[in-house]
C-alpha cells in the first residue's frame, strides 16, 4: 500500500512540475555567428525567425543569448514584426541596451540595438517583447551580426541604459572623473 501511494505521489509531482515548467519558464537559446566585414546594412547577418507569446494571459518574451567577441560592432535588428516590439540586450558586464521604434523606413516601429564596441567576449542576453510589456502573440524576423568597430552598421549606436559598476560610480560622483582627468591628463590616464 505504501509503495502504491509513493508511486502515485511521484507521478502527480512529475505532472505538476511539467505544467509549471510549461507555464512559467522561458529558456534562452544560444546562437552564434562568425562575424562579417560587410558595409551593407545587415550585410551577411544571420536571419532568425521568432515569436513572442501569450500563454494563459502571461507575457512570454522571446529570449536568446547571442555571442560576440569583445571590441566589435554588434547589430541586433528586428526587420519585420507582427506587433510593436522592443529589444533589450544585457552585455556580460551588466550593461543594458534597449530600443523601440528605430527600424527605419521599411519597418519604422521595429527595434534596433547597435552596440558600437562590445565590452566583453561572451553571450549577450537578448529579450524581445511587446514594447509596453503587454501579453501578445506575434511573429518577427531578426537579423544579428557583429562587425569591426567603426562599421556603418553601428552608426548612431544605442546608448546603454544601465552602465557597468564603474560608470554608475562616476554618475553618482561626476567630480571623481573631473579630478581624475586633471591628475592623470585624461579619462584613461593618457
mmCIF file of N, CA and C in Angstrom, residues 126-174:
data_model
loop_
_atom_site.group_PDB
_atom_site.id
_atom_site.type_symbol
_atom_site.label_atom_id
_atom_site.label_comp_id
_atom_site.label_asym_id
_atom_site.label_seq_id
_atom_site.Cartn_x
_atom_site.Cartn_y
_atom_site.Cartn_z
ATOM 1 N N UNK A 126 19.450 38.536 -24.928
ATOM 2 C CA UNK A 126 18.513 39.340 -25.707
ATOM 3 C C UNK A 126 17.089 38.922 -25.367
ATOM 4 N N UNK A 127 16.259 39.912 -25.079
ATOM 5 C CA UNK A 127 14.840 39.673 -24.821
ATOM 6 C C UNK A 127 14.042 40.573 -25.748
ATOM 7 N N UNK A 128 13.126 39.978 -26.483
ATOM 8 C CA UNK A 128 12.257 40.732 -27.383
ATOM 9 C C UNK A 128 10.819 40.492 -26.935
ATOM 10 N N UNK A 129 10.081 41.602 -26.812
ATOM 11 C CA UNK A 129 8.715 41.505 -26.319
ATOM 12 C C UNK A 129 7.927 42.733 -26.777
ATOM 13 N N UNK A 130 6.633 42.742 -26.488
ATOM 14 C CA UNK A 130 5.802 43.900 -26.789
ATOM 15 C C UNK A 130 6.393 45.122 -26.089
ATOM 16 N N UNK A 131 6.389 46.276 -26.746
ATOM 17 C CA UNK A 131 7.047 47.468 -26.214
ATOM 18 C C UNK A 131 6.514 47.894 -24.850
ATOM 19 N N UNK A 132 5.244 47.620 -24.556
ATOM 20 C CA UNK A 132 4.653 48.009 -23.277
ATOM 21 C C UNK A 132 4.549 46.839 -22.305
ATOM 22 N N UNK A 133 5.090 45.687 -22.680
ATOM 23 C CA UNK A 133 5.017 44.516 -21.813
ATOM 24 C C UNK A 133 3.675 43.816 -21.843
ATOM 25 N N UNK A 134 2.848 44.141 -22.805
ATOM 26 C CA UNK A 134 1.528 43.529 -22.940
ATOM 27 C C UNK A 134 1.673 42.095 -23.442
ATOM 28 N N UNK A 135 0.874 41.209 -22.916
ATOM 29 C CA UNK A 135 0.881 39.818 -23.371
ATOM 30 C C UNK A 135 0.246 39.750 -24.752
ATOM 31 N N UNK A 136 1.065 39.487 -25.766
ATOM 32 C CA UNK A 136 0.594 39.390 -27.151
ATOM 33 C C UNK A 136 1.222 38.164 -27.794
ATOM 34 N N UNK A 137 0.679 37.757 -28.897
ATOM 35 C CA UNK A 137 1.265 36.671 -29.682
ATOM 36 C C UNK A 137 1.552 37.226 -31.071
ATOM 37 N N UNK A 138 2.830 37.191 -31.469
ATOM 38 C CA UNK A 138 3.204 37.723 -32.776
ATOM 39 C C UNK A 138 4.546 37.158 -33.210
ATOM 40 N N UNK A 139 4.720 37.047 -34.516
ATOM 41 C CA UNK A 139 5.991 36.592 -35.098
ATOM 42 C C UNK A 139 6.836 37.801 -35.480
ATOM 43 N N UNK A 140 8.141 37.574 -35.603
ATOM 44 C CA UNK A 140 9.048 38.624 -36.052
ATOM 45 C C UNK A 140 10.245 37.991 -36.744
ATOM 46 N N UNK A 141 10.994 38.826 -37.464
ATOM 47 C CA UNK A 141 12.242 38.422 -38.100
ATOM 48 C C UNK A 141 13.358 39.272 -37.513
ATOM 49 N N UNK A 142 14.441 38.617 -37.126
ATOM 50 C CA UNK A 142 15.580 39.279 -36.502
ATOM 51 C C UNK A 142 16.816 39.031 -37.349
ATOM 52 N N UNK A 143 17.664 40.050 -37.481
ATOM 53 C CA UNK A 143 18.957 39.874 -38.117
ATOM 54 C C UNK A 143 20.025 40.251 -37.109
ATOM 55 N N UNK A 144 21.043 39.380 -36.986
ATOM 56 C CA UNK A 144 22.084 39.537 -35.975
ATOM 57 C C UNK A 144 23.440 39.301 -36.617
ATOM 58 N N UNK A 145 24.388 40.210 -36.311
ATOM 59 C CA UNK A 145 25.750 40.047 -36.813
ATOM 60 C C UNK A 145 26.680 40.962 -36.017
ATOM 61 N N UNK A 146 27.970 40.608 -36.001
ATOM 62 C CA UNK A 146 28.958 41.522 -35.431
ATOM 63 C C UNK A 146 29.976 41.868 -36.509
ATOM 64 N N UNK A 147 30.404 43.130 -36.464
ATOM 65 C CA UNK A 147 31.263 43.724 -37.483
ATOM 66 C C UNK A 147 32.457 44.402 -36.803
ATOM 67 N N UNK A 148 33.462 44.827 -37.559
ATOM 68 C CA UNK A 148 34.569 45.586 -36.952
ATOM 69 C C UNK A 148 34.058 46.907 -36.354
ATOM 70 N N UNK A 149 34.706 47.374 -35.290
ATOM 71 C CA UNK A 149 34.358 48.657 -34.691
ATOM 72 C C UNK A 149 34.495 49.738 -35.758
ATOM 73 N N UNK A 150 33.579 50.683 -35.769
ATOM 74 C CA UNK A 150 33.579 51.753 -36.751
ATOM 75 C C UNK A 150 32.779 51.423 -38.002
ATOM 76 N N UNK A 151 32.265 50.207 -38.101
ATOM 77 C CA UNK A 151 31.469 49.799 -39.253
ATOM 78 C C UNK A 151 30.178 50.610 -39.302
ATOM 79 N N UNK A 152 29.713 50.906 -40.497
ATOM 80 C CA UNK A 152 28.491 51.680 -40.705
ATOM 81 C C UNK A 152 27.281 51.026 -40.028
ATOM 82 N N UNK A 153 27.312 49.725 -39.775
ATOM 83 C CA UNK A 153 26.193 49.031 -39.130
ATOM 84 C C UNK A 153 25.970 49.478 -37.690
ATOM 85 N N UNK A 154 26.936 50.192 -37.104
ATOM 86 C CA UNK A 154 26.756 50.690 -35.738
ATOM 87 C C UNK A 154 26.748 52.215 -35.670
ATOM 88 N N UNK A 155 26.599 52.877 -36.808
ATOM 89 C CA UNK A 155 26.491 54.340 -36.788
ATOM 90 C C UNK A 155 25.267 54.723 -35.966
ATOM 91 N N UNK A 156 25.417 55.706 -35.090
ATOM 92 C CA UNK A 156 24.310 56.105 -34.216
ATOM 93 C C UNK A 156 24.003 55.031 -33.195
ATOM 94 N N UNK A 157 25.038 54.513 -32.561
ATOM 95 C CA UNK A 157 24.920 53.381 -31.641
ATOM 96 C C UNK A 157 23.940 53.633 -30.502
ATOM 97 N N UNK A 158 23.373 52.555 -29.997
ATOM 98 C CA UNK A 158 22.468 52.585 -28.856
ATOM 99 C C UNK A 158 23.277 52.873 -27.596
ATOM 100 N N UNK A 159 22.815 53.796 -26.797
ATOM 101 C CA UNK A 159 23.478 54.164 -25.546
ATOM 102 C C UNK A 159 22.988 53.207 -24.455
ATOM 103 N N UNK A 160 23.897 52.665 -23.630
ATOM 104 C CA UNK A 160 23.438 51.765 -22.562
ATOM 105 C C UNK A 160 22.579 52.510 -21.543
ATOM 106 N N UNK A 161 21.542 51.834 -21.048
ATOM 107 C CA UNK A 161 20.676 52.434 -20.039
ATOM 108 C C UNK A 161 21.125 52.071 -18.634
ATOM 109 N N UNK A 162 21.842 50.988 -18.491
ATOM 110 C CA UNK A 162 22.435 50.605 -17.221
ATOM 111 C C UNK A 162 23.893 50.338 -17.517
ATOM 112 N N UNK A 163 24.746 51.104 -16.899
ATOM 113 C CA UNK A 163 26.171 51.010 -17.180
ATOM 114 C C UNK A 163 26.856 50.050 -16.222
ATOM 115 N N UNK A 164 28.114 49.812 -16.471
ATOM 116 C CA UNK A 164 28.914 48.968 -15.590
ATOM 117 C C UNK A 164 29.027 49.637 -14.226
ATOM 118 N N UNK A 165 29.487 48.918 -13.223
ATOM 119 C CA UNK A 165 29.621 49.457 -11.868
ATOM 120 C C UNK A 165 30.476 50.720 -11.847
ATOM 121 N N UNK A 166 31.571 50.747 -12.616
ATOM 122 C CA UNK A 166 32.450 51.913 -12.643
ATOM 123 C C UNK A 166 31.716 53.134 -13.177
ATOM 124 N N UNK A 167 30.956 52.973 -14.261
ATOM 125 C CA UNK A 167 30.211 54.095 -14.825
ATOM 126 C C UNK A 167 29.131 54.571 -13.855
ATOM 127 N N UNK A 168 28.495 53.642 -13.137
ATOM 128 C CA UNK A 168 27.490 54.018 -12.145
ATOM 129 C C UNK A 168 28.140 54.836 -11.043
ATOM 130 N N UNK A 169 29.343 54.439 -10.587
ATOM 131 C CA UNK A 169 30.063 55.202 -9.558
ATOM 132 C C UNK A 169 30.357 56.614 -10.045
ATOM 133 N N UNK A 170 30.776 56.747 -11.325
ATOM 134 C CA UNK A 170 31.069 58.067 -11.875
ATOM 135 C C UNK A 170 29.806 58.907 -11.993
ATOM 136 N N UNK A 171 28.664 58.260 -12.307
ATOM 137 C CA UNK A 171 27.413 59.007 -12.393
ATOM 138 C C UNK A 171 27.036 59.559 -11.019
ATOM 139 N N UNK A 172 27.308 58.792 -9.977
ATOM 140 C CA UNK A 172 26.984 59.236 -8.621
ATOM 141 C C UNK A 172 27.936 60.333 -8.165
ATOM 142 N N UNK A 173 29.180 60.329 -8.694
ATOM 143 C CA UNK A 173 30.181 61.299 -8.281
ATOM 144 C C UNK A 173 30.944 61.799 -9.509
ATOM 145 N N UNK A 174 30.311 62.662 -10.341
ATOM 146 C CA UNK A 174 30.979 63.117 -11.558
ATOM 147 C C UNK A 174 32.257 63.891 -11.274
#
